[in-house]
Amino acid sequence: MDVAKLQRQHVDLTHALFKEGFLDDQFTQLQQLQDSTNPDFVAEVVALFFEDTDRLLSELTRALEQDPVDYKKVDAYVHQFKGSSSSIGAHRVKVVCITFRTCCDEGNRQGCWQALQQVKHEFILIKSRLEVLLQLEQQILAAGGEIPFME
Amino acid sequence: MCQASSKKTMKCRTDAIAVGTGKGFQGSTIARSNYQLGPGRLPAKWWVQASAPPAICPSAPNMQNQRVAKRWHLRLLVLWVLAGISVSIWVFYSMNADIVKRRRERLLNMCEERAWMLQDQFVSSLNHVRALTALVTTFHLGKQPSALDQDTFAVYAARTSFERPLMTGVAYAIRVLHSQREQFEREQGWVIKKMHSNELQPAQDEYAPTVLTQDTLSHLASLDLMSGEEDHENILRARASGKGALTSPFRLLESNHLGVVLTFTVYTTDLPPDASPEERINKTAGYMGGAFDFESLVENLLRQLAESQAIIVNVYDITNKSNPLVMYGLNTSIGTTVSHISKLEFGDPLRKHEMRCRFYKQPPVPWSAITTSTGILVIVLLIGHILYAAVNRIEKVEEDYRKMEELKLLAESADVARSQFLATVSHEIRTPMNGVLGMLQMLMDTDLDATQCDYARTAHESGKQLIKLINEMLDQAKIESGRMELENIPFDLRIILDDILSLFSAEIKDRGIELAVFVSEKVPAVLVGDPVRLHQIITNLVGNSVKFTDRGHIFICVHLVDDENRVDVPNSQACTEQSVEVEEEESWNSCNTLSGLEAADKKMSWETFKLSLMHGSSEPTSSCLETSDTVNLLFSVEDTGVGIPYQAQERVFMPFMQADSSTSRNYGGTGIGLSISKCLVELMRGEMTFVSKPSVGTTFRFGLPLKKGDPSMFKSHAEANWRHPQNAPLPTKFKGKKALVVDGRPVRSQVTRYHLQRLGIFVEIICSNECCSAVSRVIARCETTNSSSSGATGNIDMVLIDKDAWGPNTGVDFPDSLKKQTDAGLNGLLTAPKLILLAMSLNDEEACKAQKAGFKDIVVKPLRASNIALCLQVALGFGNHRLKVRELTEGPGSMHNLLSGKHILVVDDNRVNRRVAEGALVKFGAHVECAESGREAIAKLQLPHKFDACFMDVQMPEMDGFEATRRIRKAEIAAAERLPRNGEVKNGKHTYRVPILAMTADVIQATPEECARCGMDGYVSKPFEEEQLYKAVAIFFEAAH
């Protein structure tokens, strides 16, 4: 495919992701860190994030199924989750994580469940989008193009 | 183009945020100022103990209690009123009963008295009639012829009538049988007549004609008593019984009054008491009768008694019980129903009589009882009302109190909410802002044209302002809620001031403002207090000055208060003189201040400055210093900026207040810094004032009482004193050197001297208004020492000349002037002193010129002991050149240099975070290793290791960053004892201590204090911001070079 077209697609997608609040500046910062010495940095971090999050979500689900719920444990997981999502710039996930923690502090089980579902939902959304984005980048690189930068 | 426009919007957005936040907080400030009137700092403690929910709960049982209490009160009240009413009724009845009883008793007494009297008189009358019977028996029947005739009887009866007070009169009738009638009529000469009609009496079995009468009864003469119905019956009864007999009441003849007739029988012979009725009838000779005229006679009798009008007396004949006959009194219904009945005994057993007495008048209304009981009732009701009102009042007050309590809780919870809001907001804004700032910085590093660069820089500056504002807001909130805790740790004031100078050095570099610090010699080297907050106060003041100053100088000065006071005394007079002097000096446009421009506060001018210096040197150990362990320091920050308009001076310390609305437009800022500074100074038990003249300048001054420390405290607090542990101690190799300071301004030369003295250099000052005289004096001075080779004064090692000693750039020409005066210049001397230029700012061209002119080195102001030391190292041949280059090219751009080749350990349990941090650090050329737990970090940091620094996440499972750091520090201390040499080689002059920096996204949780407590050397917020990272890292690596 044409490199320029791919690049335009990339720009559009990134724009959309920012506009819809999926990503924030932190993601741009990640992209900045990627250079010739570290060509797969973003992909690597994102993959790490997916892996981590899958594990965290299953842990969280298990923790919330227990009776009584160990809120301390849940809180630790959510904290981790929030940390990694803010590191990667997954803005919407982070926002839900904040509500999740509030629920957790209150010991609100119902709220925690809802937050968990919400966070899962958000995660699936961001995951699919990021995967597309990374795929695009791969294609651009394969076609010999440069990955365009957001301003 | 597209890029540019989007940047514009970005800038706008930042502004909007800043404005919005500002307004929001302004509102809350007003609310808080109201709140501050409340009971001090109590709420801060309150909300720690109790969270919001229980605040409302206690009121519910309270209300219930209250309702119960209220019902109880009401019941008691009703009971009280009822009791009061019944008491008053009882009082009324008992009093009334008493009155009635007394009245009844009175009636009884009166009635009995009357009855007794009546009976007594009646009986006495009756006895007398009996006596008359005896008279008739004796003198009329017993004598033949009779000794009694009508006249005699009448006279006698009339004479004895007083004995028979109730009787109208007496009469004697004789018994005449029908057979004897004719004879009797003949003897007497009159015929027997019938009663009432006075007619001839028709023939009867027997007759009883009246023969003897008292005069009052003379109409009875010759009347047959037997013809009267009552008399007839009476006569029969009397002669049968032999006793007196009474008739029932009837109308008497003639008088027509009610009365009764008493009849006694006169027998011919004395009869035995047990004689039978037949015997008695046979022996009957005649009858003695008496008439009782009750109506008139009883009336007469009663009238003699007291209160005869008060009662009505009735006498009845009750022989026939069902039909009592009235003997006396009117049988009317007049009078009361209350009556008393007394029995009367008139001596006739067949006849029964009684007396009935009634009061004439109705009983009077019992006013006394009514008034008493009404009085009682009124009192009871009044008391009830008072009680009711009191209860109501109490209830109302309690209700008010409860409401107030609720309001108080609301206010308190509002305060808590505000604090929480602030914390949350600041945290939530900080994180994205860090992203924004980082990106902007990176953007600026990319290839941008001038306009783009300008936009980016503006956006970056705005962002930084916002972050600063948020931090200030947090501080303000902390201070106001009383949660600001001050530390008490030893610190070196001079190092703090140096730090502040370097902080502002970049900012003022190109503006031609002179920034200088002077600390009096008498200020102890080590003080105990809160260095972080002191730093903040001075930074705020200096920052404020920097903002409003575009020419002249900013001068930070620290003295002992004692010195200042001593200066004040002579100054009061000197001041007036001085003002004259200042005016004179202005003619050649120079005041004796740091930059030569006039300052607002005259105290800072040279005259007073000199005085304080003199005191300082003449009494290096004042008595005050010896005795007490606290010193009162006076800090002053003087600038020659725009000053504060007089009308705005009183609101300078109010948060968010600025001189006028144009201020924020021209200079930016929020105006919260000064208020925080003032609050902090007050927290430290100090006081802040200022003097300001518009378009002359402003001087802020504050006094602080600080404890004296001694240098040994630094060692014991080495861990706590985290902020400057890596600050290289000033090199001691310059000790004993001699320096000559040449300057046209005395204050500036003193500042230079202060810094040089800190390095242990002996300083002489040549202060002259003109270049020429200065030159000659310098030469003279150098030659003296040379000629006397090792005199008391010794050789001069260096000569420091200010670049603007006698006017702009005049200092640069100093070597030339020297050369002009002595051909060889100073080089001709045996040990040529090094020439050093002190310059505010220097471009490359000027630097070249200075080098050519013969200056060994150039020290760029603001002067600090450390930058002078670095410079001297070069000039005097110590150390290497690299340092100088570093000093001059200090800035964020050198991040790469700073980190390049460093080994850095990143500790974070979150893989993603770890990877990002690693990526960022690798970008700056660092070699990064990772550890995913505190335990692993400890293992990796076991000595000996190759790491130059460690970034530690604070919040980790199992072992958090604080705990890990604590353990690492412990291990380091233990290792230091084991292998002392090894560590020293590796880290140069430092020990084994590896710098550990906390990484945190949560600025609330990871306070600097907390970090310091467990041995961390600083902290960076996640995600990294380049400048912050640089600042944090620079402290260590700069010193390590």
Short mmCIF file of N, CA and C in Angstrom, two decimals, chain B residues 704-822:
data_model
loop_
_atom_site.label_atom_id
_atom_site.label_comp_id
_atom_site.label_asym_id
_atom_site.label_seq_id
_atom_site.Cartn_x
_atom_site.Cartn_y
_atom_site.Cartn_z
N LEU B 704 13.07 36.34 62.38
CA LEU B 704 12.76 34.96 62.76
C LEU B 704 13.61 34.59 63.96
N PRO B 705 12.99 34.03 64.98
CA PRO B 705 13.82 33.48 66.05
C PRO B 705 14.21 32.05 65.68
N LEU B 706 15.46 31.78 65.57
CA LEU B 706 15.91 30.44 65.20
C LEU B 706 16.89 29.94 66.27
N LYS B 707 16.86 28.64 66.45
CA LYS B 707 17.78 28.05 67.44
C LYS B 707 19.16 27.96 66.82
N LYS B 708 20.13 28.15 67.68
CA LYS B 708 21.50 27.97 67.21
C LYS B 708 21.82 26.49 67.20
N GLY B 709 22.53 26.10 66.20
CA GLY B 709 22.98 24.71 66.17
C GLY B 709 24.49 24.71 66.22
N ASP B 710 25.08 23.56 66.32
CA ASP B 710 26.52 23.52 66.14
C ASP B 710 26.85 22.49 65.07
N PRO B 711 27.99 22.62 64.45
CA PRO B 711 28.28 21.81 63.26
C PRO B 711 28.17 20.32 63.52
N SER B 712 28.35 19.90 64.78
CA SER B 712 28.28 18.45 65.03
C SER B 712 26.87 17.92 64.76
N MET B 713 25.91 18.80 64.84
CA MET B 713 24.54 18.37 64.61
C MET B 713 24.34 17.87 63.17
N PHE B 714 25.14 18.40 62.28
CA PHE B 714 25.00 17.99 60.89
C PHE B 714 25.25 16.50 60.72
N LYS B 715 26.24 16.05 61.48
CA LYS B 715 26.59 14.64 61.35
C LYS B 715 25.47 13.76 61.87
N SER B 716 24.94 14.16 63.02
CA SER B 716 23.89 13.33 63.60
C SER B 716 22.62 13.39 62.75
N HIS B 717 22.44 14.48 62.07
CA HIS B 717 21.24 14.62 61.26
C HIS B 717 21.52 14.42 59.78
N ALA B 718 22.60 13.80 59.52
CA ALA B 718 23.01 13.68 58.12
C ALA B 718 21.90 13.09 57.26
N GLU B 719 21.20 12.15 57.79
CA GLU B 719 20.16 11.49 57.01
C GLU B 719 18.98 12.42 56.78
N ALA B 720 18.62 13.12 57.84
CA ALA B 720 17.45 13.97 57.74
C ALA B 720 17.71 15.16 56.83
N ASN B 721 18.90 15.62 56.85
CA ASN B 721 19.20 16.82 56.08
C ASN B 721 19.38 16.45 54.62
N TRP B 722 18.33 15.95 54.07
CA TRP B 722 18.42 15.32 52.75
C TRP B 722 18.66 16.29 51.63
N ARG B 723 18.24 17.49 51.86
CA ARG B 723 18.25 18.42 50.75
C ARG B 723 19.65 18.79 50.29
N HIS B 724 20.55 18.82 51.23
CA HIS B 724 21.90 19.23 50.85
C HIS B 724 22.96 18.22 51.24
N PRO B 725 22.64 17.00 51.28
CA PRO B 725 23.69 16.07 51.74
C PRO B 725 24.82 16.00 50.73
N GLN B 726 24.44 16.21 49.50
CA GLN B 726 25.45 16.05 48.45
C GLN B 726 26.12 17.37 48.13
N ASN B 727 25.63 18.41 48.79
CA ASN B 727 26.25 19.70 48.54
C ASN B 727 27.70 19.63 48.97
N ALA B 728 28.56 19.84 48.02
CA ALA B 728 29.98 19.71 48.34
C ALA B 728 30.33 20.74 49.40
N PRO B 729 31.00 20.33 50.43
CA PRO B 729 31.46 21.35 51.37
C PRO B 729 32.39 22.29 50.64
N LEU B 730 32.38 23.50 51.04
CA LEU B 730 33.20 24.46 50.32
C LEU B 730 34.67 24.05 50.45
N PRO B 731 35.38 24.16 49.37
CA PRO B 731 36.80 23.75 49.43
C PRO B 731 37.57 24.60 50.42
N THR B 732 38.46 23.96 51.08
CA THR B 732 39.22 24.67 52.11
C THR B 732 40.61 25.07 51.63
N LYS B 733 40.87 24.77 50.37
CA LYS B 733 42.24 24.98 49.92
C LYS B 733 42.60 26.45 49.73
N PHE B 734 41.58 27.30 49.79
CA PHE B 734 41.88 28.74 49.61
C PHE B 734 42.18 29.42 50.93
N LYS B 735 42.13 28.67 51.99
CA LYS B 735 42.32 29.26 53.30
C LYS B 735 43.67 29.97 53.35
N GLY B 736 43.68 31.16 53.91
CA GLY B 736 44.94 31.86 54.07
C GLY B 736 45.34 32.70 52.88
N LYS B 737 44.61 32.53 51.78
CA LYS B 737 44.92 33.37 50.62
C LYS B 737 44.47 34.80 50.92
N LYS B 738 45.06 35.72 50.18
CA LYS B 738 44.68 37.11 50.40
C LYS B 738 44.10 37.67 49.11
N ALA B 739 43.05 38.42 49.27
CA ALA B 739 42.40 38.97 48.09
C ALA B 739 42.20 40.46 48.27
N LEU B 740 42.22 41.13 47.17
CA LEU B 740 41.97 42.56 47.18
C LEU B 740 40.71 42.78 46.36
N VAL B 741 39.74 43.43 46.97
CA VAL B 741 38.51 43.69 46.24
C VAL B 741 38.50 45.16 45.88
N VAL B 742 38.39 45.40 44.61
CA VAL B 742 38.39 46.78 44.14
C VAL B 742 37.01 47.08 43.58
N ASP B 743 36.38 48.08 44.16
CA ASP B 743 35.02 48.38 43.70
C ASP B 743 34.69 49.82 44.02
N GLY B 744 33.82 50.35 43.22
CA GLY B 744 33.37 51.71 43.47
C GLY B 744 32.23 51.76 44.48
N ARG B 745 31.60 50.67 44.74
CA ARG B 745 30.44 50.66 45.64
C ARG B 745 30.75 49.86 46.90
N PRO B 746 30.61 50.49 48.03
CA PRO B 746 30.98 49.82 49.28
C PRO B 746 30.12 48.57 49.56
N VAL B 747 28.82 48.67 49.29
CA VAL B 747 27.95 47.55 49.61
C VAL B 747 28.34 46.34 48.79
N ARG B 748 28.59 46.58 47.51
CA ARG B 748 28.94 45.49 46.63
C ARG B 748 30.25 44.85 47.06
N SER B 749 31.17 45.69 47.47
CA SER B 749 32.46 45.14 47.90
C SER B 749 32.28 44.30 49.16
N GLN B 750 31.35 44.70 50.00
CA GLN B 750 31.09 43.91 51.21
C GLN B 750 30.50 42.55 50.85
N VAL B 751 29.65 42.55 49.84
CA VAL B 751 29.06 41.28 49.41
C VAL B 751 30.16 40.35 48.90
N THR B 752 31.04 40.91 48.10
CA THR B 752 32.15 40.11 47.58
C THR B 752 32.99 39.59 48.73
N ARG B 753 33.23 40.46 49.68
CA ARG B 753 34.05 40.07 50.82
C ARG B 753 33.40 38.91 51.57
N TYR B 754 32.08 39.02 51.73
CA TYR B 754 31.36 37.99 52.47
C TYR B 754 31.58 36.61 51.84
N HIS B 755 31.46 36.54 50.53
CA HIS B 755 31.62 35.26 49.86
C HIS B 755 33.07 34.76 49.93
N LEU B 756 33.99 35.68 49.78
CA LEU B 756 35.39 35.27 49.83
C LEU B 756 35.78 34.79 51.22
N GLN B 757 35.21 35.48 52.20
CA GLN B 757 35.53 35.09 53.57
C GLN B 757 35.02 33.70 53.88
N ARG B 758 33.93 33.36 53.26
CA ARG B 758 33.41 32.01 53.49
C ARG B 758 34.39 30.95 53.00
N LEU B 759 35.18 31.34 52.01
CA LEU B 759 36.17 30.39 51.50
C LEU B 759 37.46 30.44 52.31
N GLY B 760 37.43 31.26 53.34
CA GLY B 760 38.62 31.36 54.19
C GLY B 760 39.65 32.32 53.66
N ILE B 761 39.25 33.13 52.71
CA ILE B 761 40.20 34.08 52.10
C ILE B 761 40.18 35.37 52.89
N PHE B 762 41.35 35.89 53.12
CA PHE B 762 41.46 37.16 53.82
C PHE B 762 41.24 38.28 52.81
N VAL B 763 40.37 39.19 53.14
CA VAL B 763 39.94 40.18 52.15
C VAL B 763 40.32 41.59 52.58
N GLU B 764 40.86 42.30 51.65
CA GLU B 764 41.03 43.74 51.86
C GLU B 764 40.22 44.46 50.80
N ILE B 765 39.67 45.58 51.17
CA ILE B 765 38.81 46.30 50.23
C ILE B 765 39.45 47.63 49.88
N ILE B 766 39.47 47.87 48.62
CA ILE B 766 39.86 49.21 48.20
C ILE B 766 38.63 49.81 47.52
N CYS B 767 38.11 50.78 48.21
CA CYS B 767 36.85 51.33 47.73
C CYS B 767 37.09 52.78 47.36
N SER B 768 36.88 53.04 46.12
CA SER B 768 37.18 54.40 45.68
C SER B 768 36.17 54.80 44.62
N ASN B 769 35.87 56.06 44.61
CA ASN B 769 34.88 56.53 43.66
C ASN B 769 35.44 56.66 42.25
N GLU B 770 36.76 56.69 42.17
CA GLU B 770 37.33 56.88 40.84
C GLU B 770 38.30 55.76 40.52
N CYS B 771 38.39 55.50 39.28
CA CYS B 771 39.26 54.43 38.81
C CYS B 771 40.72 54.74 39.14
N CYS B 772 41.12 55.96 38.88
CA CYS B 772 42.54 56.31 39.02
C CYS B 772 43.04 56.11 40.42
N SER B 773 42.28 56.66 41.36
CA SER B 773 42.75 56.57 42.74
C SER B 773 42.78 55.11 43.17
N ALA B 774 41.81 54.34 42.68
CA ALA B 774 41.78 52.92 43.01
C ALA B 774 43.03 52.24 42.49
N VAL B 775 43.38 52.57 41.26
CA VAL B 775 44.55 51.94 40.65
C VAL B 775 45.79 52.24 41.47
N SER B 776 45.93 53.51 41.82
CA SER B 776 47.15 53.84 42.55
C SER B 776 47.17 53.16 43.91
N ARG B 777 46.00 53.05 44.52
CA ARG B 777 45.96 52.42 45.83
C ARG B 777 46.29 50.93 45.72
N VAL B 778 45.82 50.33 44.65
CA VAL B 778 46.10 48.90 44.46
C VAL B 778 47.59 48.70 44.30
N ILE B 779 48.17 49.56 43.46
CA ILE B 779 49.60 49.42 43.21
C ILE B 779 50.38 49.63 44.50
N ALA B 780 49.95 50.65 45.20
CA ALA B 780 50.62 50.94 46.47
C ALA B 780 50.54 49.73 47.39
N ARG B 781 49.39 49.18 47.44
CA ARG B 781 49.16 48.04 48.34
C ARG B 781 50.05 46.85 47.95
N CYS B 782 50.10 46.60 46.64
CA CYS B 782 50.87 45.46 46.19
C CYS B 782 52.36 45.68 46.43
N GLU B 783 52.75 46.88 46.22
CA GLU B 783 54.17 47.15 46.38
C GLU B 783 54.58 47.05 47.83
N THR B 784 53.74 47.50 48.70
CA THR B 784 54.07 47.41 50.12
C THR B 784 54.36 45.98 50.50
N THR B 785 53.47 45.14 50.09
CA THR B 785 53.66 43.76 50.50
C THR B 785 54.90 43.17 49.86
N ASN B 786 55.14 43.60 48.66
CA ASN B 786 56.30 43.06 47.99
C ASN B 786 57.61 43.48 48.67
N SER B 787 57.62 44.77 48.97
CA SER B 787 58.86 45.27 49.53
C SER B 787 59.11 44.69 50.91
N SER B 788 58.08 44.62 51.68
CA SER B 788 58.30 44.09 53.03
C SER B 788 58.16 42.57 53.04
N SER B 789 58.20 42.03 51.87
CA SER B 789 58.12 40.58 51.57
C SER B 789 57.15 39.81 52.46
N SER B 790 57.45 39.58 53.68
CA SER B 790 56.51 38.80 54.50
C SER B 790 56.01 39.64 55.68
N GLY B 791 55.40 40.74 55.33
CA GLY B 791 54.89 41.61 56.38
C GLY B 791 53.63 41.06 57.00
N ALA B 792 53.11 41.84 57.87
CA ALA B 792 51.90 41.41 58.59
C ALA B 792 50.76 41.18 57.60
N THR B 793 50.78 41.94 56.53
CA THR B 793 49.68 41.85 55.61
C THR B 793 49.86 40.74 54.58
N GLY B 794 51.05 40.47 54.23
CA GLY B 794 51.31 39.36 53.32
C GLY B 794 51.01 39.70 51.88
N ASN B 795 51.26 38.74 51.03
CA ASN B 795 51.08 38.93 49.60
C ASN B 795 49.63 38.87 49.19
N ILE B 796 49.37 39.63 48.18
CA ILE B 796 48.03 39.60 47.63
C ILE B 796 48.01 38.52 46.55
N ASP B 797 47.05 37.58 46.67
CA ASP B 797 46.98 36.50 45.70
C ASP B 797 46.08 36.84 44.53
N MET B 798 45.08 37.63 44.81
CA MET B 798 44.16 37.92 43.72
C MET B 798 43.54 39.29 43.90
N VAL B 799 43.17 39.85 42.80
CA VAL B 799 42.49 41.14 42.83
C VAL B 799 41.16 40.94 42.11
N LEU B 800 40.07 41.25 42.79
CA LEU B 800 38.76 41.08 42.18
C LEU B 800 38.16 42.44 41.86
N ILE B 801 37.77 42.57 40.65
CA ILE B 801 37.25 43.86 40.20
C ILE B 801 35.86 43.65 39.61
N ASP B 802 34.99 44.51 40.01
CA ASP B 802 33.63 44.40 39.46
C ASP B 802 33.63 45.00 38.06
N LYS B 803 32.86 44.36 37.22
CA LYS B 803 32.83 44.80 35.84
C LYS B 803 32.29 46.22 35.74
N ASP B 804 31.32 46.54 36.61
CA ASP B 804 30.71 47.86 36.56
C ASP B 804 31.18 48.71 37.73
N ALA B 805 32.46 48.58 38.09
CA ALA B 805 32.94 49.20 39.33
C ALA B 805 32.63 50.69 39.40
N TRP B 806 32.89 51.38 38.30
CA TRP B 806 32.67 52.85 38.35
C TRP B 806 31.70 53.30 37.28
N GLY B 807 30.93 52.39 36.82
CA GLY B 807 30.00 52.70 35.72
C GLY B 807 30.06 51.52 34.79
N PRO B 808 29.13 51.43 33.89
CA PRO B 808 29.08 50.25 33.03
C PRO B 808 30.41 49.97 32.36
N ASN B 809 30.85 48.73 32.51
CA ASN B 809 32.03 48.21 31.82
C ASN B 809 33.34 48.92 32.17
N THR B 810 33.34 49.71 33.22
CA THR B 810 34.59 50.39 33.56
C THR B 810 35.60 49.44 34.15
N GLY B 811 35.07 48.39 34.79
CA GLY B 811 35.97 47.42 35.44
C GLY B 811 36.88 46.71 34.45
N VAL B 812 36.36 46.55 33.24
CA VAL B 812 37.14 45.81 32.25
C VAL B 812 38.42 46.55 31.90
N ASP B 813 38.32 47.85 31.98
CA ASP B 813 39.48 48.64 31.59
C ASP B 813 40.50 48.80 32.70
N PHE B 814 40.22 48.21 33.84
CA PHE B 814 41.10 48.38 34.99
C PHE B 814 42.55 47.95 34.72
N PRO B 815 42.74 46.77 34.09
CA PRO B 815 44.13 46.38 33.84
C PRO B 815 44.87 47.39 32.97
N ASP B 816 44.13 47.94 32.02
CA ASP B 816 44.76 48.95 31.17
C ASP B 816 45.22 50.14 31.98
N SER B 817 44.35 50.56 32.87
CA SER B 817 44.71 51.69 33.72
C SER B 817 45.94 51.35 34.55
N LEU B 818 45.95 50.11 35.02
CA LEU B 818 47.11 49.67 35.79
C LEU B 818 48.38 49.80 34.96
N LYS B 819 48.24 49.31 33.73
CA LYS B 819 49.41 49.34 32.85
C LYS B 819 49.89 50.76 32.61
N LYS B 820 48.88 51.64 32.49
CA LYS B 820 49.25 53.03 32.22
C LYS B 820 50.08 53.59 33.36
N GLN B 821 49.73 53.20 34.57
CA GLN B 821 50.42 53.80 35.72
C GLN B 821 51.77 53.14 35.96
N THR B 822 51.84 51.85 35.87
CA THR B 822 53.14 51.18 35.98
C THR B 822 53.35 50.41 34.69
#
